[in-house]
Structures are given as structure tokens and as C-alpha cells.
PDB file of C-alpha atoms in Angstrom:
ATOM      1  CA  GLY A  14     183.326  80.500  97.933  1.00  0.00           C
ATOM      2  CA  ALA A  15     179.549  80.619  98.123  1.00  0.00           C
ATOM      3  CA  GLY A  16     177.452  78.355  95.971  1.00  0.00           C
ATOM      4  CA  VAL A  17     174.474  79.322  93.840  1.00  0.00           C
ATOM      5  CA  SER A  18     172.006  81.388  95.816  1.00  0.00           C
ATOM      6  CA  GLN A  19     168.360  82.094  95.082  1.00  0.00           C
ATOM      7  CA  SER A  20     165.846  84.497  96.520  1.00  0.00           C
ATOM      8  CA  PRO A  21     163.294  84.460  97.878  1.00  0.00           C
ATOM      9  CA  SER A  22     163.315  80.948  99.273  1.00  0.00           C
ATOM     10  CA  ASN A  23     159.529  80.957  99.391  1.00  0.00           C
ATOM     11  CA  LYS A  24     157.004  83.088  97.556  1.00  0.00           C
ATOM     12  CA  VAL A  25     153.249  83.021  97.954  1.00  0.00           C
ATOM     13  CA  THR A  26     151.274  85.093  95.495  1.00  0.00           C
ATOM     14  CA  GLU A  27     147.756  85.524  94.247  1.00  0.00           C
ATOM     15  CA  LYS A  28     146.629  84.365  90.850  1.00  0.00           C
ATOM     16  CA  GLY A  29     147.163  87.073  88.260  1.00  0.00           C
ATOM     17  CA  LYS A  30     150.067  88.780  90.033  1.00  0.00           C
ATOM     18  CA  ASP A  31     153.572  89.053  88.576  1.00  0.00           C
ATOM     19  CA  VAL A  32     156.568  87.537  90.390  1.00  0.00           C
ATOM     20  CA  GLU A  33     160.330  87.903  90.045  1.00  0.00           C
ATOM     21  CA  LEU A  34     162.736  85.208  91.129  1.00  0.00           C
ATOM     22  CA  ARG A  35     166.432  85.916  91.503  1.00  0.00           C
ATOM     23  CA  CYS A  36     169.499  83.745  90.985  1.00  0.00           C
ATOM     24  CA  ASP A  37     173.092  84.568  91.927  1.00  0.00           C
ATOM     25  CA  PRO A  38     175.389  82.067  90.194  1.00  0.00           C
ATOM     26  CA  ILE A  39     178.832  81.025  91.332  1.00  0.00           C
ATOM     27  CA  SER A  40     181.300  83.777  90.499  1.00  0.00           C
ATOM     28  CA  GLY A  41     183.007  83.168  87.165  1.00  0.00           C
ATOM     29  CA  HIS A  42     180.488  80.651  85.902  1.00  0.00           C
ATOM     30  CA  THR A  43     179.597  81.522  82.345  1.00  0.00           C
ATOM     31  CA  ALA A  44     176.531  79.323  81.977  1.00  0.00           C
ATOM     32  CA  LEU A  45     173.272  79.736  83.890  1.00  0.00           C
ATOM     33  CA  TYR A  46     170.146  77.568  83.735  1.00  0.00           C
ATOM     34  CA  TRP A  47     166.621  77.781  85.066  1.00  0.00           C
ATOM     35  CA  TYR A  48     164.550  74.656  85.768  1.00  0.00           C
ATOM     36  CA  ARG A  49     161.116  74.065  87.241  1.00  0.00           C
ATOM     37  CA  GLN A  50     160.139  71.133  89.468  1.00  0.00           C
ATOM     38  CA  ARG A  51     156.515  70.392  90.147  1.00  0.00           C
ATOM     39  CA  LEU A  52     155.641  68.357  93.224  1.00  0.00           C
ATOM     40  CA  GLY A  53     156.805  64.765  92.917  1.00  0.00           C
ATOM     41  CA  GLN A  54     158.244  65.220  89.443  1.00  0.00           C
ATOM     42  CA  GLY A  55     161.634  65.614  87.840  1.00  0.00           C
ATOM     43  CA  LEU A  56     163.086  68.918  86.738  1.00  0.00           C
ATOM     44  CA  GLU A  57     161.893  70.641  83.558  1.00  0.00           C
ATOM     45  CA  PHE A  58     164.350  72.827  81.668  1.00  0.00           C
ATOM     46  CA  LEU A  59     163.209  76.421  81.150  1.00  0.00           C
ATOM     47  CA  ILE A  60     166.031  78.578  79.802  1.00  0.00           C
ATOM     48  CA  TYR A  61     169.824  78.604  79.401  1.00  0.00           C
ATOM     49  CA  PHE A  62     172.251  81.534  79.214  1.00  0.00           C
ATOM     50  CA  GLN A  63     175.817  81.140  77.982  1.00  0.00           C
ATOM     51  CA  GLY A  64     178.031  84.215  77.938  1.00  0.00           C
ATOM     52  CA  ASN A  65     176.980  86.721  75.311  1.00  0.00           C
ATOM     53  CA  SER A  66     175.220  84.155  73.132  1.00  0.00           C
ATOM     54  CA  ALA A  67     171.485  84.324  72.569  1.00  0.00           C
ATOM     55  CA  PRO A  68     169.752  82.378  75.343  1.00  0.00           C
ATOM     56  CA  ASP A  69     168.118  79.025  74.688  1.00  0.00           C
ATOM     57  CA  LYS A  70     164.493  79.750  75.562  1.00  0.00           C
ATOM     58  CA  SER A  71     163.121  76.489  74.210  1.00  0.00           C
ATOM     59  CA  GLY A  72     161.811  75.325  77.583  1.00  0.00           C
ATOM     60  CA  LEU A  73     159.756  78.377  78.513  1.00  0.00           C
ATOM     61  CA  PRO A  74     156.147  77.122  78.769  1.00  0.00           C
ATOM     62  CA  SER A  75     154.412  80.327  77.664  1.00  0.00           C
ATOM     63  CA  ASP A  76     155.007  83.974  76.870  1.00  0.00           C
ATOM     64  CA  ARG A  77     154.165  84.792  80.482  1.00  0.00           C
ATOM     65  CA  PHE A  78     157.626  83.510  81.363  1.00  0.00           C
ATOM     66  CA  SER A  79     160.771  85.529  80.662  1.00  0.00           C
ATOM     67  CA  ALA A  80     164.287  85.713  82.024  1.00  0.00           C
ATOM     68  CA  GLU A  81     167.193  88.096  81.882  1.00  0.00           C
ATOM     69  CA  ARG A  82     170.814  87.878  82.800  1.00  0.00           C
ATOM     70  CA  THR A  83     173.183  90.771  83.315  1.00  0.00           C
ATOM     71  CA  GLY A  84     176.539  89.821  81.839  1.00  0.00           C
ATOM     72  CA  GLU A  85     177.796  86.742  83.633  1.00  0.00           C
ATOM     73  CA  SER A  86     176.136  87.548  86.933  1.00  0.00           C
ATOM     74  CA  VAL A  87     172.645  87.760  88.343  1.00  0.00           C
ATOM     75  CA  SER A  88     169.625  86.380  86.535  1.00  0.00           C
ATOM     76  CA  THR A  89     165.954  87.153  87.074  1.00  0.00           C
ATOM     77  CA  LEU A  90     163.079  84.882  86.069  1.00  0.00           C
ATOM     78  CA  THR A  91     159.799  86.756  85.705  1.00  0.00           C
ATOM     79  CA  ILE A  92     156.382  85.154  85.589  1.00  0.00           C
ATOM     80  CA  GLN A  93     153.570  87.472  84.574  1.00  0.00           C
ATOM     81  CA  ARG A  94     149.910  86.956  85.447  1.00  0.00           C
ATOM     82  CA  THR A  95     150.666  83.885  87.514  1.00  0.00           C
ATOM     83  CA  GLN A  96     148.389  80.863  87.320  1.00  0.00           C
ATOM     84  CA  GLN A  97     147.913  78.058  89.825  1.00  0.00           C
ATOM     85  CA  GLU A  98     149.742  75.625  87.527  1.00  0.00           C
ATOM     86  CA  ASP A  99     152.852  77.810  87.916  1.00  0.00           C
ATOM     87  CA  SER A 100     153.164  76.574  91.498  1.00  0.00           C
ATOM     88  CA  ALA A 101     156.462  74.702  91.705  1.00  0.00           C
ATOM     89  CA  VAL A 102     160.043  74.940  92.919  1.00  0.00           C
ATOM     90  CA  TYR A 103     162.137  77.019  90.527  1.00  0.00           C
ATOM     91  CA  LEU A 104     165.775  75.950  90.498  1.00  0.00           C
ATOM     92  CA  CYS A 105     168.751  77.804  89.129  1.00  0.00           C
ATOM     93  CA  ALA A 106     172.080  76.218  88.227  1.00  0.00           C
ATOM     94  CA  SER A 107     175.395  77.503  86.940  1.00  0.00           C
ATOM     95  CA  SER A 108     178.407  75.875  85.364  1.00  0.00           C
ATOM     96  CA  LEU A 109     181.859  76.725  84.090  1.00  0.00           C
ATOM     97  CA  LEU A 110     182.187  75.457  80.562  1.00  0.00           C
ATOM     98  CA  ARG A 111     185.517  73.880  79.900  1.00  0.00           C
ATOM     99  CA  GLY A 112     187.051  71.901  77.094  1.00  0.00           C
ATOM    100  CA  GLY A 113     185.333  68.627  76.378  1.00  0.00           C
ATOM    101  CA  ASN A 114     182.006  67.834  77.936  1.00  0.00           C
ATOM    102  CA  TYR A 115     182.778  68.052  81.628  1.00  0.00           C
ATOM    103  CA  ASN A 116     180.654  70.902  82.916  1.00  0.00           C
ATOM    104  CA  GLU A 117     179.013  69.917  86.147  1.00  0.00           C
ATOM    105  CA  GLN A 118     175.986  72.003  86.996  1.00  0.00           C
ATOM    106  CA  PHE A 119     175.790  73.454  90.485  1.00  0.00           C
ATOM    107  CA  PHE A 120     172.250  73.982  91.709  1.00  0.00           C
ATOM    108  CA  GLY A 121     170.840  76.508  94.106  1.00  0.00           C
ATOM    109  CA  PRO A 122     168.319  75.606  96.825  1.00  0.00           C
ATOM    110  CA  GLY A 123     165.382  76.782  94.731  1.00  0.00           C
ATOM    111  CA  THR A 124     162.472  79.158  95.196  1.00  0.00           C
ATOM    112  CA  ARG A 125     159.190  77.543  96.173  1.00  0.00           C
ATOM    113  CA  LEU A 126     156.391  79.430  94.416  1.00  0.00           C
ATOM    114  CA  THR A 127     152.815  78.973  95.539  1.00  0.00           C
ATOM    115  CA  VAL A 128     150.043  80.611  93.531  1.00  0.00           C
ATOM    116  CA  LEU A 129     146.751  80.829  95.403  1.00  0.00           C
TER     117      LEU A 129
ATOM    118  CA  ASP B  13     168.491  63.730  74.196  1.00  0.00           C
ATOM    119  CA  ALA B  14     167.800  60.006  74.391  1.00  0.00           C
ATOM    120  CA  LYS B  15     165.509  58.694  77.106  1.00  0.00           C
ATOM    121  CA  THR B  16     166.519  56.747  80.226  1.00  0.00           C
ATOM    122  CA  THR B  17     164.520  54.249  82.284  1.00  0.00           C
ATOM    123  CA  GLN B  18     165.032  53.783  86.018  1.00  0.00           C
ATOM    124  CA  PRO B  19     163.108  51.955  88.740  1.00  0.00           C
ATOM    125  CA  ASN B  20     160.828  54.297  90.659  1.00  0.00           C
ATOM    126  CA  SER B  21     162.189  53.276  94.038  1.00  0.00           C
ATOM    127  CA  MET B  22     164.744  51.088  95.777  1.00  0.00           C
ATOM    128  CA  GLU B  23     165.626  50.244  99.356  1.00  0.00           C
ATOM    129  CA  SER B  24     168.962  49.309 100.821  1.00  0.00           C
ATOM    130  CA  ASN B  25     170.354  48.595 104.250  1.00  0.00           C
ATOM    131  CA  GLU B  26     172.758  51.040 105.771  1.00  0.00           C
ATOM    132  CA  GLU B  27     176.450  50.238 105.273  1.00  0.00           C
ATOM    133  CA  GLU B  28     175.745  47.891 102.378  1.00  0.00           C
ATOM    134  CA  PRO B  29     176.487  48.505  98.696  1.00  0.00           C
ATOM    135  CA  VAL B  30     173.745  49.852  96.469  1.00  0.00           C
ATOM    136  CA  HIS B  31     173.423  49.255  92.741  1.00  0.00           C
ATOM    137  CA  LEU B  32     171.142  51.695  90.941  1.00  0.00           C
ATOM    138  CA  PRO B  33     170.355  50.603  87.378  1.00  0.00           C
ATOM    139  CA  CYS B  34     169.603  52.738  84.351  1.00  0.00           C
ATOM    140  CA  ASN B  35     168.558  51.604  80.882  1.00  0.00           C
ATOM    141  CA  HIS B  36     169.266  53.792  77.871  1.00  0.00           C
ATOM    142  CA  SER B  37     168.803  51.562  74.855  1.00  0.00           C
ATOM    143  CA  THR B  38     168.599  54.473  72.372  1.00  0.00           C
ATOM    144  CA  ILE B  39     171.846  56.096  73.487  1.00  0.00           C
ATOM    145  CA  SER B  40     173.866  57.632  70.677  1.00  0.00           C
ATOM    146  CA  GLY B  41     177.612  57.525  70.251  1.00  0.00           C
ATOM    147  CA  THR B  42     177.994  61.129  71.395  1.00  0.00           C
ATOM    148  CA  ASP B  43     175.884  60.823  74.560  1.00  0.00           C
ATOM    149  CA  TYR B  44     177.555  61.017  77.935  1.00  0.00           C
ATOM    150  CA  ILE B  45     175.908  59.306  80.918  1.00  0.00           C
ATOM    151  CA  HIS B  46     175.478  61.642  83.888  1.00  0.00           C
ATOM    152  CA  TRP B  47     174.160  60.924  87.364  1.00  0.00           C
ATOM    153  CA  TYR B  48     172.795  63.562  89.698  1.00  0.00           C
ATOM    154  CA  ARG B  49     171.048  63.130  93.018  1.00  0.00           C
ATOM    155  CA  GLN B  50     168.592  65.290  94.883  1.00  0.00           C
ATOM    156  CA  LEU B  51     168.479  65.157  98.647  1.00  0.00           C
ATOM    157  CA  PRO B  52     165.219  66.134 100.358  1.00  0.00           C
ATOM    158  CA  SER B  53     164.404  69.844 100.028  1.00  0.00           C
ATOM    159  CA  GLN B  54     167.595  70.592  98.117  1.00  0.00           C
ATOM    160  CA  GLY B  55     168.635  71.208  94.539  1.00  0.00           C
ATOM    161  CA  PRO B  56     170.249  68.338  92.622  1.00  0.00           C
ATOM    162  CA  GLU B  57     173.954  67.685  92.946  1.00  0.00           C
ATOM    163  CA  TYR B  58     176.351  66.081  90.499  1.00  0.00           C
ATOM    164  CA  VAL B  59     177.474  62.549  91.309  1.00  0.00           C
ATOM    165  CA  ILE B  60     179.451  61.159  88.385  1.00  0.00           C
ATOM    166  CA  HIS B  61     179.560  60.910  84.596  1.00  0.00           C
ATOM    167  CA  GLY B  62     181.119  58.696  81.935  1.00  0.00           C
ATOM    168  CA  LEU B  63     181.194  57.831  78.261  1.00  0.00           C
ATOM    169  CA  THR B  64     182.424  54.271  77.740  1.00  0.00           C
ATOM    170  CA  SER B  65     184.790  53.208  80.491  1.00  0.00           C
ATOM    171  CA  ASN B  66     183.859  52.579  84.100  1.00  0.00           C
ATOM    172  CA  VAL B  67     184.484  55.595  86.328  1.00  0.00           C
ATOM    173  CA  ASN B  68     185.244  56.038  90.016  1.00  0.00           C
ATOM    174  CA  ASN B  69     185.211  59.113  92.224  1.00  0.00           C
ATOM    175  CA  ARG B  70     184.926  59.854  95.907  1.00  0.00           C
ATOM    176  CA  MET B  71     181.147  59.596  95.839  1.00  0.00           C
ATOM    177  CA  ALA B  72     180.436  56.569  93.695  1.00  0.00           C
ATOM    178  CA  SER B  73     181.371  54.306  90.810  1.00  0.00           C
ATOM    179  CA  LEU B  74     179.740  54.135  87.403  1.00  0.00           C
ATOM    180  CA  ALA B  75     179.695  50.825  85.565  1.00  0.00           C
ATOM    181  CA  ILE B  76     178.815  51.127  81.873  1.00  0.00           C
ATOM    182  CA  ALA B  77     177.760  48.103  79.822  1.00  0.00           C
ATOM    183  CA  GLU B  78     179.917  47.248  76.854  1.00  0.00           C
ATOM    184  CA  ASP B  79     177.097  48.106  74.418  1.00  0.00           C
ATOM    185  CA  ARG B  80     176.372  51.281  76.454  1.00  0.00           C
ATOM    186  CA  LYS B  81     172.660  50.503  76.549  1.00  0.00           C
ATOM    187  CA  SER B  82     172.663  50.371  80.324  1.00  0.00           C
ATOM    188  CA  SER B  83     174.684  51.595  83.267  1.00  0.00           C
ATOM    189  CA  THR B  84     174.765  51.140  87.023  1.00  0.00           C
ATOM    190  CA  LEU B  85     175.571  53.656  89.712  1.00  0.00           C
ATOM    191  CA  ILE B  86     177.283  51.970  92.628  1.00  0.00           C
ATOM    192  CA  LEU B  87     177.362  53.386  96.138  1.00  0.00           C
ATOM    193  CA  HIS B  88     179.917  51.218  97.881  1.00  0.00           C
ATOM    194  CA  ARG B  89     178.692  51.669 101.426  1.00  0.00           C
ATOM    195  CA  ALA B  90     175.367  53.423 101.781  1.00  0.00           C
ATOM    196  CA  THR B  91     174.747  55.801 104.650  1.00  0.00           C
ATOM    197  CA  LEU B  92     171.545  57.470 105.774  1.00  0.00           C
ATOM    198  CA  ARG B  93     172.768  60.634 104.056  1.00  0.00           C
ATOM    199  CA  ASP B  94     172.612  58.854 100.709  1.00  0.00           C
ATOM    200  CA  ALA B  95     168.818  58.761 100.836  1.00  0.00           C
ATOM    201  CA  ALA B  96     167.815  60.798  97.792  1.00  0.00           C
ATOM    202  CA  VAL B  97     166.317  60.691  94.323  1.00  0.00           C
ATOM    203  CA  TYR B  98     168.961  59.583  91.823  1.00  0.00           C
ATOM    204  CA  TYR B  99     168.683  60.753  88.230  1.00  0.00           C
ATOM    205  CA  CYS B 100     170.380  59.086  85.265  1.00  0.00           C
ATOM    206  CA  ILE B 101     170.698  61.591  82.422  1.00  0.00           C
ATOM    207  CA  LEU B 102     172.068  61.418  78.895  1.00  0.00           C
ATOM    208  CA  ARG B 103     173.465  64.491  77.262  1.00  0.00           C
ATOM    209  CA  SER B 104     175.058  64.938  73.880  1.00  0.00           C
ATOM    210  CA  ASN B 105     178.405  66.651  73.734  1.00  0.00           C
ATOM    211  CA  PHE B 106     177.311  68.767  70.760  1.00  0.00           C
ATOM    212  CA  GLY B 107     176.522  71.979  72.598  1.00  0.00           C
ATOM    213  CA  ASN B 108     173.209  70.941  74.108  1.00  0.00           C
ATOM    214  CA  GLU B 109     173.964  72.027  77.610  1.00  0.00           C
ATOM    215  CA  LYS B 110     170.627  71.527  79.362  1.00  0.00           C
ATOM    216  CA  LEU B 111     169.961  68.460  81.499  1.00  0.00           C
ATOM    217  CA  THR B 112     166.819  66.456  80.777  1.00  0.00           C
ATOM    218  CA  PHE B 113     165.598  64.913  84.012  1.00  0.00           C
ATOM    219  CA  GLY B 114     163.293  61.923  84.242  1.00  0.00           C
ATOM    220  CA  THR B 115     161.545  60.898  87.452  1.00  0.00           C
ATOM    221  CA  GLY B 116     164.618  59.140  88.853  1.00  0.00           C
ATOM    222  CA  THR B 117     164.934  56.433  91.507  1.00  0.00           C
ATOM    223  CA  ARG B 118     163.990  57.263  95.071  1.00  0.00           C
ATOM    224  CA  LEU B 119     166.536  55.482  97.283  1.00  0.00           C
ATOM    225  CA  THR B 120     165.563  54.701 100.851  1.00  0.00           C
ATOM    226  CA  ILE B 121     168.255  53.638 103.308  1.00  0.00           C
ATOM    227  CA  ILE B 122     167.143  51.371 106.112  1.00  0.00           C
ATOM    228  CA  PRO B 123     169.062  51.850 109.369  1.00  0.00           C
TER     229      PRO B 123
END
């Protein structure tokens, strides 16, 4: 009965390095979302996976950002050649799409990324 | 998704009701009104949602204006654990599944 989990909880990296952030959604949830939250700001949508459909990548800020999802399980967000402006908390959420519009998103605790 | 406007911050005394307002004057007929909150150092959590009628659940109540251009989240008896940033979000029911967060209202509970 675990919720959404993310790893690592904290990541410090040097500018120019690549990082991978992992999200384990709630079992059975077909939809998975990545968001970014800069200090003191609201969440920004990055990417959305729904089943076998093509992901909605409209929120990815640059081609340095990419994400994959294996079936309806784990997702990995990769940031290549990190920049200082990538420093933020990266949040993952999952939901079980049902009839109508009631599909509450369950969020993980986030990964705090610091780029030096 | 249409935009929402919320006060940046509010304060309330513990054990008193709290009314958190949200304006959404450009709401469309297919937009649902969602509320999420984010406790310190945590991811957001769902609070409540509605379309036209007022809604109640174990966490809160949602009062929606008749013209739907504004809504109010009501916490009936605030506790210290309700201190959080509260986000009012509109989302169309036409397959646009992402949530568009604004800056929300930071609620401080005074003991």
C-alpha cells in the first residue's frame, strides 16, 4: 500500500554532469506525471505518461530533459549537461484514470536537485 | 487551462474556520475546480474538487459561486497541521490531464 516513491531524495551534482531521477508510482496507476518546483514557486508541468499512448512532452524546458517509462511502472527523468537553473525539486505523481474527470494525483516526496 | 487568482498569504487562528478564496473569471463550462495543498517539505496532496455544486469531504468544503467565477475552500476548524500552501487549479475534462499550478495561498495557523 505504499505511495509514490522517488529516489534519490537529494542529489548534488556539478554543472555539466548528467543526472537520473527515479519515480515508482502507485501500483496499478496508469498515468504518471513529472513536475518541477523552483524555490518559492508553484509546480511546473514537465511530462505526462498515460498507458501506451505517446507521452505529452509539452512541458520539457529543453532537449537536455528526457523521460522514459517502462510499461505502467517505473519512470526515469534524465537531465543531461545540467545547468545551475536546473536546481529545483522534481516531483512525480501518479493517478488512476477512471470514468469522468475524477483522477486525483498522488505525489511523491520529490527529489531535491542542486547543481553547483 | 484558465488562470486562477489567489491571495499570496493568509493567517488564521487555530480551531477557527478558514475561508480561502479563489477567483477564476475566465473559467469555461468544462473546467473543474480542484484544490491541492502542499505541506512543508512534501509533495502536494489532493483536497477537494467540484464543477458547479458545493462539495463536502472529510478534509474541507468547496463553495462555488453561482456564476462559477469564484470559489472558496473552507476548512471548518483549522489545526496547526493545516499550515500549508493551498493551490486552486482549473482543469478541463477534455483529456488534458496535467495540473497547472499557480503560486497558491500560504496559510499560517496561529496557535
